[in-house]
Short mmCIF file of N, CA and C in Angstrom, two decimals:
data_model
loop_
_atom_site.label_atom_id
_atom_site.label_comp_id
_atom_site.label_asym_id
_atom_site.label_seq_id
_atom_site.Cartn_x
_atom_site.Cartn_y
_atom_site.Cartn_z
N MET A 251 -18.59 11.77 -8.66
CA MET A 251 -17.50 11.09 -9.33
C MET A 251 -18.09 10.24 -10.46
N THR A 252 -17.53 10.32 -11.62
CA THR A 252 -18.01 9.56 -12.76
C THR A 252 -17.52 8.13 -12.67
N VAL A 253 -18.07 7.30 -13.54
CA VAL A 253 -17.64 5.90 -13.56
C VAL A 253 -16.15 5.84 -13.89
N THR A 254 -15.71 6.66 -14.83
CA THR A 254 -14.30 6.68 -15.19
C THR A 254 -13.47 7.16 -14.01
N GLY A 255 -13.95 8.19 -13.31
CA GLY A 255 -13.25 8.69 -12.12
C GLY A 255 -13.18 7.65 -11.02
N ALA A 256 -14.27 6.91 -10.82
CA ALA A 256 -14.29 5.86 -9.81
C ALA A 256 -13.33 4.74 -10.17
N ALA A 257 -13.29 4.39 -11.44
CA ALA A 257 -12.38 3.33 -11.89
C ALA A 257 -10.93 3.77 -11.69
N ALA A 258 -10.66 5.04 -12.00
CA ALA A 258 -9.30 5.54 -11.81
C ALA A 258 -8.91 5.55 -10.35
N ALA A 259 -9.86 5.94 -9.48
CA ALA A 259 -9.58 5.95 -8.04
C ALA A 259 -9.34 4.53 -7.53
N ALA A 260 -10.14 3.57 -8.01
CA ALA A 260 -9.95 2.17 -7.60
C ALA A 260 -8.60 1.65 -8.08
N ALA A 261 -8.24 1.97 -9.29
CA ALA A 261 -6.96 1.53 -9.83
C ALA A 261 -5.80 2.13 -9.04
N ALA A 262 -5.95 3.37 -8.60
CA ALA A 262 -4.88 4.02 -7.84
C ALA A 262 -4.69 3.36 -6.48
N THR A 263 -5.77 2.86 -5.89
CA THR A 263 -5.63 2.21 -4.58
C THR A 263 -5.25 0.74 -4.69
N GLU A 264 -5.57 0.11 -5.82
CA GLU A 264 -5.23 -1.31 -5.99
C GLU A 264 -3.74 -1.56 -5.90
N ARG A 265 -2.94 -0.62 -6.33
CA ARG A 265 -1.49 -0.82 -6.33
C ARG A 265 -0.92 -0.91 -4.92
N TRP A 266 -1.70 -0.55 -3.92
CA TRP A 266 -1.26 -0.63 -2.53
C TRP A 266 -1.78 -1.88 -1.81
N GLN A 267 -2.54 -2.72 -2.52
CA GLN A 267 -3.17 -3.87 -1.86
C GLN A 267 -2.16 -4.83 -1.23
N TYR A 268 -1.13 -5.17 -1.95
CA TYR A 268 -0.13 -6.13 -1.45
C TYR A 268 0.47 -5.60 -0.14
N LEU A 269 0.92 -4.36 -0.14
CA LEU A 269 1.50 -3.77 1.07
C LEU A 269 0.46 -3.65 2.18
N ALA A 270 -0.78 -3.34 1.81
CA ALA A 270 -1.84 -3.22 2.82
C ALA A 270 -2.13 -4.56 3.50
N VAL A 271 -2.13 -5.62 2.73
CA VAL A 271 -2.35 -6.96 3.32
C VAL A 271 -1.22 -7.31 4.27
N LEU A 272 0.01 -7.03 3.87
CA LEU A 272 1.16 -7.31 4.75
C LEU A 272 1.10 -6.47 6.02
N ALA A 273 0.75 -5.20 5.87
CA ALA A 273 0.60 -4.33 7.05
C ALA A 273 -0.51 -4.86 7.96
N GLY A 274 -1.59 -5.35 7.36
CA GLY A 274 -2.68 -5.93 8.14
C GLY A 274 -2.23 -7.15 8.92
N CYS A 275 -1.42 -7.99 8.29
CA CYS A 275 -0.88 -9.18 8.98
C CYS A 275 -0.06 -8.77 10.20
N LEU A 276 0.80 -7.79 10.01
CA LEU A 276 1.63 -7.31 11.13
C LEU A 276 0.77 -6.68 12.22
N LEU A 277 -0.24 -5.94 11.82
CA LEU A 277 -1.12 -5.27 12.79
C LEU A 277 -1.93 -6.29 13.59
N VAL A 278 -2.43 -7.31 12.90
CA VAL A 278 -3.24 -8.33 13.58
C VAL A 278 -2.41 -9.14 14.57
N THR A 279 -1.12 -9.36 14.27
CA THR A 279 -0.29 -10.16 15.17
C THR A 279 0.43 -9.31 16.22
N LEU A 280 0.35 -7.99 16.12
CA LEU A 280 1.01 -7.11 17.11
C LEU A 280 0.56 -7.40 18.54
N PRO A 281 -0.72 -7.68 18.80
CA PRO A 281 -1.11 -8.00 20.18
C PRO A 281 -0.40 -9.21 20.77
N LEU A 282 0.09 -10.10 19.91
CA LEU A 282 0.84 -11.25 20.43
C LEU A 282 2.10 -10.79 21.15
N GLU A 283 2.69 -9.71 20.66
CA GLU A 283 3.87 -9.13 21.30
C GLU A 283 3.46 -8.37 22.56
N LEU A 284 2.43 -7.57 22.44
CA LEU A 284 2.06 -6.66 23.52
C LEU A 284 1.29 -7.35 24.65
N VAL A 285 0.38 -8.24 24.31
CA VAL A 285 -0.48 -8.88 25.31
C VAL A 285 0.15 -10.16 25.87
N PHE A 286 0.66 -10.99 24.97
CA PHE A 286 1.19 -12.28 25.41
C PHE A 286 2.68 -12.26 25.68
N GLY A 287 3.35 -11.18 25.33
CA GLY A 287 4.78 -11.08 25.59
C GLY A 287 5.61 -12.02 24.74
N ALA A 288 5.33 -12.08 23.45
CA ALA A 288 6.05 -12.99 22.56
C ALA A 288 7.54 -12.64 22.46
N ARG A 289 7.89 -11.40 22.70
CA ARG A 289 9.29 -10.93 22.73
C ARG A 289 10.01 -11.12 21.40
N VAL A 290 9.30 -10.92 20.30
CA VAL A 290 9.93 -10.99 18.99
C VAL A 290 10.50 -9.63 18.62
N TYR A 291 9.69 -8.59 18.72
CA TYR A 291 10.17 -7.24 18.40
C TYR A 291 11.15 -6.72 19.44
N ARG A 292 11.09 -7.26 20.64
CA ARG A 292 11.99 -6.81 21.72
C ARG A 292 13.39 -7.40 21.59
N GLN A 293 13.57 -8.31 20.66
CA GLN A 293 14.87 -8.94 20.42
C GLN A 293 15.22 -8.81 18.93
N PRO A 294 15.50 -7.58 18.47
CA PRO A 294 15.68 -7.36 17.03
C PRO A 294 16.85 -8.14 16.41
N ARG A 295 17.95 -8.30 17.14
CA ARG A 295 19.07 -9.07 16.57
C ARG A 295 18.68 -10.52 16.34
N ARG A 296 17.95 -11.07 17.28
CA ARG A 296 17.49 -12.46 17.14
C ARG A 296 16.51 -12.58 15.97
N LEU A 297 15.65 -11.59 15.81
CA LEU A 297 14.69 -11.59 14.71
C LEU A 297 15.44 -11.53 13.37
N VAL A 298 16.42 -10.66 13.26
CA VAL A 298 17.19 -10.54 12.01
C VAL A 298 17.92 -11.85 11.72
N ARG A 299 18.51 -12.46 12.75
CA ARG A 299 19.20 -13.75 12.55
C ARG A 299 18.23 -14.83 12.08
N ALA A 300 17.01 -14.78 12.57
CA ALA A 300 16.02 -15.78 12.16
C ALA A 300 15.52 -15.53 10.74
N LEU A 301 15.38 -14.27 10.37
CA LEU A 301 14.84 -13.94 9.05
C LEU A 301 15.87 -13.99 7.93
N ALA A 302 17.10 -13.61 8.22
CA ALA A 302 18.11 -13.41 7.18
C ALA A 302 18.30 -14.60 6.23
N PRO A 303 18.45 -15.83 6.72
CA PRO A 303 18.66 -16.94 5.78
C PRO A 303 17.50 -17.13 4.81
N ALA A 304 16.29 -17.12 5.32
CA ALA A 304 15.13 -17.31 4.45
C ALA A 304 14.96 -16.15 3.48
N VAL A 305 15.15 -14.93 3.96
CA VAL A 305 15.03 -13.76 3.08
C VAL A 305 16.06 -13.85 1.97
N ALA A 306 17.29 -14.18 2.30
CA ALA A 306 18.35 -14.28 1.29
C ALA A 306 18.03 -15.33 0.24
N VAL A 307 17.62 -16.50 0.67
CA VAL A 307 17.33 -17.58 -0.26
C VAL A 307 16.14 -17.23 -1.16
N PHE A 308 15.06 -16.75 -0.57
CA PHE A 308 13.86 -16.49 -1.37
C PHE A 308 13.98 -15.25 -2.25
N VAL A 309 14.72 -14.25 -1.82
CA VAL A 309 14.97 -13.10 -2.69
C VAL A 309 15.79 -13.55 -3.90
N ALA A 310 16.84 -14.33 -3.66
CA ALA A 310 17.65 -14.83 -4.78
C ALA A 310 16.80 -15.68 -5.72
N TRP A 311 15.98 -16.54 -5.15
CA TRP A 311 15.11 -17.40 -5.95
C TRP A 311 14.17 -16.55 -6.81
N ASP A 312 13.54 -15.56 -6.23
CA ASP A 312 12.63 -14.69 -6.98
C ASP A 312 13.35 -13.92 -8.07
N VAL A 313 14.53 -13.38 -7.76
CA VAL A 313 15.28 -12.61 -8.76
C VAL A 313 15.63 -13.49 -9.95
N VAL A 314 16.07 -14.72 -9.71
CA VAL A 314 16.39 -15.65 -10.80
C VAL A 314 15.13 -15.97 -11.60
N ALA A 315 14.03 -16.24 -10.90
CA ALA A 315 12.77 -16.58 -11.58
C ALA A 315 12.26 -15.40 -12.41
N ILE A 316 12.39 -14.19 -11.90
CA ILE A 316 11.97 -13.01 -12.66
C ILE A 316 12.86 -12.85 -13.89
N ASP A 317 14.15 -13.00 -13.70
CA ASP A 317 15.11 -12.85 -14.80
C ASP A 317 14.84 -13.86 -15.92
N ARG A 318 14.48 -15.06 -15.55
CA ARG A 318 14.22 -16.12 -16.55
C ARG A 318 12.81 -16.06 -17.13
N GLY A 319 11.98 -15.17 -16.59
CA GLY A 319 10.62 -15.05 -17.10
C GLY A 319 9.66 -16.09 -16.53
N HIS A 320 10.07 -16.80 -15.48
CA HIS A 320 9.22 -17.81 -14.86
C HIS A 320 8.23 -17.19 -13.87
N TRP A 321 8.51 -15.98 -13.44
CA TRP A 321 7.75 -15.36 -12.37
C TRP A 321 7.56 -13.89 -12.70
N SER A 322 6.38 -13.39 -12.43
CA SER A 322 6.14 -11.96 -12.65
C SER A 322 5.09 -11.49 -11.65
N TYR A 323 4.90 -10.19 -11.62
CA TYR A 323 3.94 -9.58 -10.69
C TYR A 323 2.98 -8.72 -11.48
N ASN A 324 1.72 -8.79 -11.14
CA ASN A 324 0.72 -7.97 -11.81
C ASN A 324 0.94 -6.52 -11.40
N ALA A 325 1.27 -5.69 -12.36
CA ALA A 325 1.57 -4.28 -12.09
C ALA A 325 0.38 -3.56 -11.44
N ARG A 326 -0.78 -4.10 -11.61
CA ARG A 326 -1.99 -3.49 -11.03
C ARG A 326 -1.97 -3.52 -9.49
N TYR A 327 -1.29 -4.52 -8.92
CA TYR A 327 -1.33 -4.72 -7.46
C TYR A 327 -0.02 -4.41 -6.75
N VAL A 328 0.95 -3.88 -7.44
CA VAL A 328 2.22 -3.50 -6.79
C VAL A 328 2.49 -2.02 -7.08
N THR A 329 3.29 -1.42 -6.23
CA THR A 329 3.53 0.03 -6.33
C THR A 329 4.36 0.42 -7.54
N GLY A 330 5.13 -0.50 -8.04
CA GLY A 330 6.03 -0.18 -9.14
C GLY A 330 7.45 0.09 -8.66
N TRP A 331 7.63 0.16 -7.35
CA TRP A 331 8.97 0.34 -6.79
C TRP A 331 9.71 -0.98 -6.91
N ARG A 332 10.85 -0.96 -7.55
CA ARG A 332 11.62 -2.18 -7.77
C ARG A 332 12.98 -2.10 -7.10
N LEU A 333 13.41 -3.22 -6.60
CA LEU A 333 14.75 -3.37 -6.02
C LEU A 333 15.66 -3.93 -7.11
N PRO A 334 16.94 -4.00 -6.86
CA PRO A 334 17.82 -4.63 -7.85
C PRO A 334 17.33 -6.04 -8.21
N GLY A 335 17.46 -6.39 -9.47
CA GLY A 335 16.96 -7.68 -9.94
C GLY A 335 15.49 -7.62 -10.31
N ALA A 336 14.92 -6.42 -10.39
CA ALA A 336 13.51 -6.19 -10.74
C ALA A 336 12.55 -6.76 -9.70
N LEU A 337 13.03 -6.96 -8.49
CA LEU A 337 12.19 -7.48 -7.41
C LEU A 337 11.30 -6.37 -6.86
N PRO A 338 9.99 -6.58 -6.89
CA PRO A 338 9.11 -5.56 -6.30
C PRO A 338 9.37 -5.42 -4.80
N VAL A 339 9.32 -4.22 -4.30
CA VAL A 339 9.57 -3.97 -2.88
C VAL A 339 8.57 -4.76 -2.02
N GLU A 340 7.38 -4.98 -2.55
CA GLU A 340 6.36 -5.74 -1.82
C GLU A 340 6.80 -7.17 -1.55
N GLU A 341 7.57 -7.73 -2.48
CA GLU A 341 8.02 -9.11 -2.30
C GLU A 341 9.03 -9.20 -1.16
N LEU A 342 9.92 -8.25 -1.08
CA LEU A 342 10.85 -8.22 0.06
C LEU A 342 10.07 -8.04 1.36
N ALA A 343 9.09 -7.16 1.34
CA ALA A 343 8.25 -6.95 2.53
C ALA A 343 7.54 -8.25 2.91
N PHE A 344 7.09 -9.01 1.92
CA PHE A 344 6.45 -10.30 2.18
C PHE A 344 7.40 -11.25 2.90
N PHE A 345 8.65 -11.30 2.41
CA PHE A 345 9.63 -12.22 3.00
C PHE A 345 10.03 -11.82 4.41
N VAL A 346 9.74 -10.60 4.81
CA VAL A 346 10.01 -10.15 6.17
C VAL A 346 8.74 -10.27 7.03
N ALA A 347 7.62 -9.80 6.50
CA ALA A 347 6.38 -9.73 7.29
C ALA A 347 5.82 -11.10 7.64
N VAL A 348 5.71 -11.98 6.67
CA VAL A 348 5.07 -13.28 6.94
C VAL A 348 5.86 -14.12 7.94
N PRO A 349 7.18 -14.26 7.80
CA PRO A 349 7.91 -15.01 8.84
C PRO A 349 7.87 -14.31 10.20
N THR A 350 7.84 -12.99 10.21
CA THR A 350 7.74 -12.28 11.49
C THR A 350 6.41 -12.61 12.16
N CYS A 351 5.33 -12.62 11.39
CA CYS A 351 4.03 -12.99 11.95
C CYS A 351 4.04 -14.43 12.45
N ALA A 352 4.70 -15.31 11.71
CA ALA A 352 4.79 -16.71 12.14
C ALA A 352 5.59 -16.83 13.44
N LEU A 353 6.70 -16.09 13.55
CA LEU A 353 7.48 -16.11 14.79
C LEU A 353 6.68 -15.55 15.96
N LEU A 354 5.94 -14.49 15.72
CA LEU A 354 5.09 -13.94 16.79
C LEU A 354 4.08 -14.98 17.26
N THR A 355 3.47 -15.67 16.32
CA THR A 355 2.48 -16.69 16.67
C THR A 355 3.14 -17.83 17.45
N TYR A 356 4.27 -18.31 16.96
CA TYR A 356 4.99 -19.40 17.61
C TYR A 356 5.38 -19.03 19.04
N GLU A 357 5.97 -17.85 19.21
CA GLU A 357 6.41 -17.43 20.53
C GLU A 357 5.23 -17.20 21.47
N ALA A 358 4.13 -16.67 20.96
CA ALA A 358 2.94 -16.47 21.80
C ALA A 358 2.36 -17.81 22.24
N VAL A 359 2.34 -18.78 21.35
CA VAL A 359 1.85 -20.12 21.72
C VAL A 359 2.75 -20.72 22.79
N LYS A 360 4.07 -20.55 22.66
CA LYS A 360 4.99 -21.03 23.70
C LYS A 360 4.68 -20.39 25.05
N VAL A 361 4.42 -19.09 25.05
CA VAL A 361 4.11 -18.38 26.30
C VAL A 361 2.83 -18.94 26.91
N VAL A 362 1.80 -19.09 26.09
CA VAL A 362 0.50 -19.57 26.59
C VAL A 362 0.61 -21.01 27.09
N LEU A 363 1.28 -21.88 26.32
CA LEU A 363 1.43 -23.27 26.76
C LEU A 363 2.27 -23.37 28.03
N GLY A 364 3.31 -22.54 28.13
CA GLY A 364 4.12 -22.54 29.34
C GLY A 364 3.31 -22.13 30.56
N ALA A 365 2.47 -21.12 30.39
CA ALA A 365 1.61 -20.68 31.50
C ALA A 365 0.61 -21.76 31.86
N ALA A 366 0.07 -22.44 30.85
CA ALA A 366 -0.89 -23.52 31.11
C ALA A 366 -0.22 -24.68 31.84
N ARG A 367 1.01 -25.00 31.44
CA ARG A 367 1.74 -26.08 32.12
C ARG A 367 2.03 -25.72 33.58
N ARG A 368 2.46 -24.47 33.79
CA ARG A 368 2.74 -24.04 35.18
C ARG A 368 1.46 -24.06 36.01
N LEU A 369 0.37 -23.64 35.43
CA LEU A 369 -0.92 -23.65 36.13
C LEU A 369 -1.33 -25.08 36.46
N ALA A 370 -1.18 -25.97 35.48
CA ALA A 370 -1.52 -27.38 35.71
C ALA A 370 -0.61 -28.00 36.75
N ALA A 371 0.67 -27.69 36.70
CA ALA A 371 1.62 -28.23 37.68
C ALA A 371 1.30 -27.70 39.07
N GLY A 372 0.91 -26.45 39.16
CA GLY A 372 0.55 -25.87 40.45
C GLY A 372 -0.69 -26.50 41.03
N SER A 373 -1.68 -26.79 40.22
CA SER A 373 -2.91 -27.39 40.73
C SER A 373 -2.68 -28.85 41.09
N THR A 374 -1.79 -29.53 40.37
CA THR A 374 -1.46 -30.92 40.70
C THR A 374 -0.70 -30.97 42.02
N ALA A 375 0.23 -30.05 42.21
CA ALA A 375 1.01 -30.02 43.46
C ALA A 375 0.09 -29.74 44.63
N THR A 376 -0.87 -28.86 44.46
CA THR A 376 -1.80 -28.55 45.54
C THR A 376 -2.65 -29.76 45.87
N ARG A 377 -3.13 -30.46 44.85
CA ARG A 377 -3.96 -31.64 45.10
C ARG A 377 -3.15 -32.74 45.76
N ALA A 378 -1.89 -32.94 45.32
CA ALA A 378 -1.08 -34.02 45.87
C ALA A 378 -0.66 -33.69 47.30
N GLY A 379 -0.35 -32.44 47.57
CA GLY A 379 0.13 -32.09 48.89
C GLY A 379 -0.99 -31.75 49.86
N GLY A 380 -2.18 -31.57 49.35
CA GLY A 380 -3.30 -31.20 50.20
C GLY A 380 -3.22 -29.72 50.57
N SER A 381 -4.22 -29.23 51.19
CA SER A 381 -4.23 -27.85 51.64
C SER A 381 -5.05 -27.79 52.90
N PRO A 382 -4.96 -26.68 53.63
CA PRO A 382 -5.73 -26.60 54.87
C PRO A 382 -7.22 -26.78 54.65
N THR A 383 -7.72 -26.39 53.47
CA THR A 383 -9.15 -26.51 53.25
C THR A 383 -9.52 -27.80 52.54
N MET A 384 -8.51 -28.49 52.01
CA MET A 384 -8.78 -29.71 51.28
C MET A 384 -7.81 -30.79 51.74
N PRO A 385 -8.18 -31.58 52.75
CA PRO A 385 -7.26 -32.60 53.25
C PRO A 385 -7.00 -33.68 52.22
N ARG A 386 -5.85 -34.33 52.37
CA ARG A 386 -5.53 -35.46 51.48
C ARG A 386 -6.47 -36.60 51.74
N ALA A 387 -6.72 -37.34 50.68
CA ALA A 387 -7.61 -38.50 50.82
C ALA A 387 -6.85 -39.71 51.26
#
């Protein structure tokens, strides 16, 4: 491959970087659903209700900013697919992926902290009540 060919190949893959990063975020947080039982993907209506207000506000904000020339996207790093209002599809994906990852993290932390509290409460109850192998002091 020539230098020009390598540059062309790099340029062809650069346009997928934004979507690749978002996919990576979702992939990295997927174990929070599967291992810790965050229950974000298992409750799609709840997820949509949580995402919809923020997505609506930020999509509108971006469309206005693009229209006024305050905001733009480097064509090198986006696919070129545009939604109404000249919004790159990657930006809509961002407004869905990042809050979804945040919800997965939040719910997984709740699960872990809840388990830790139950474990601590169980060990406190055992110490307070004594056990056959550990008499009360």
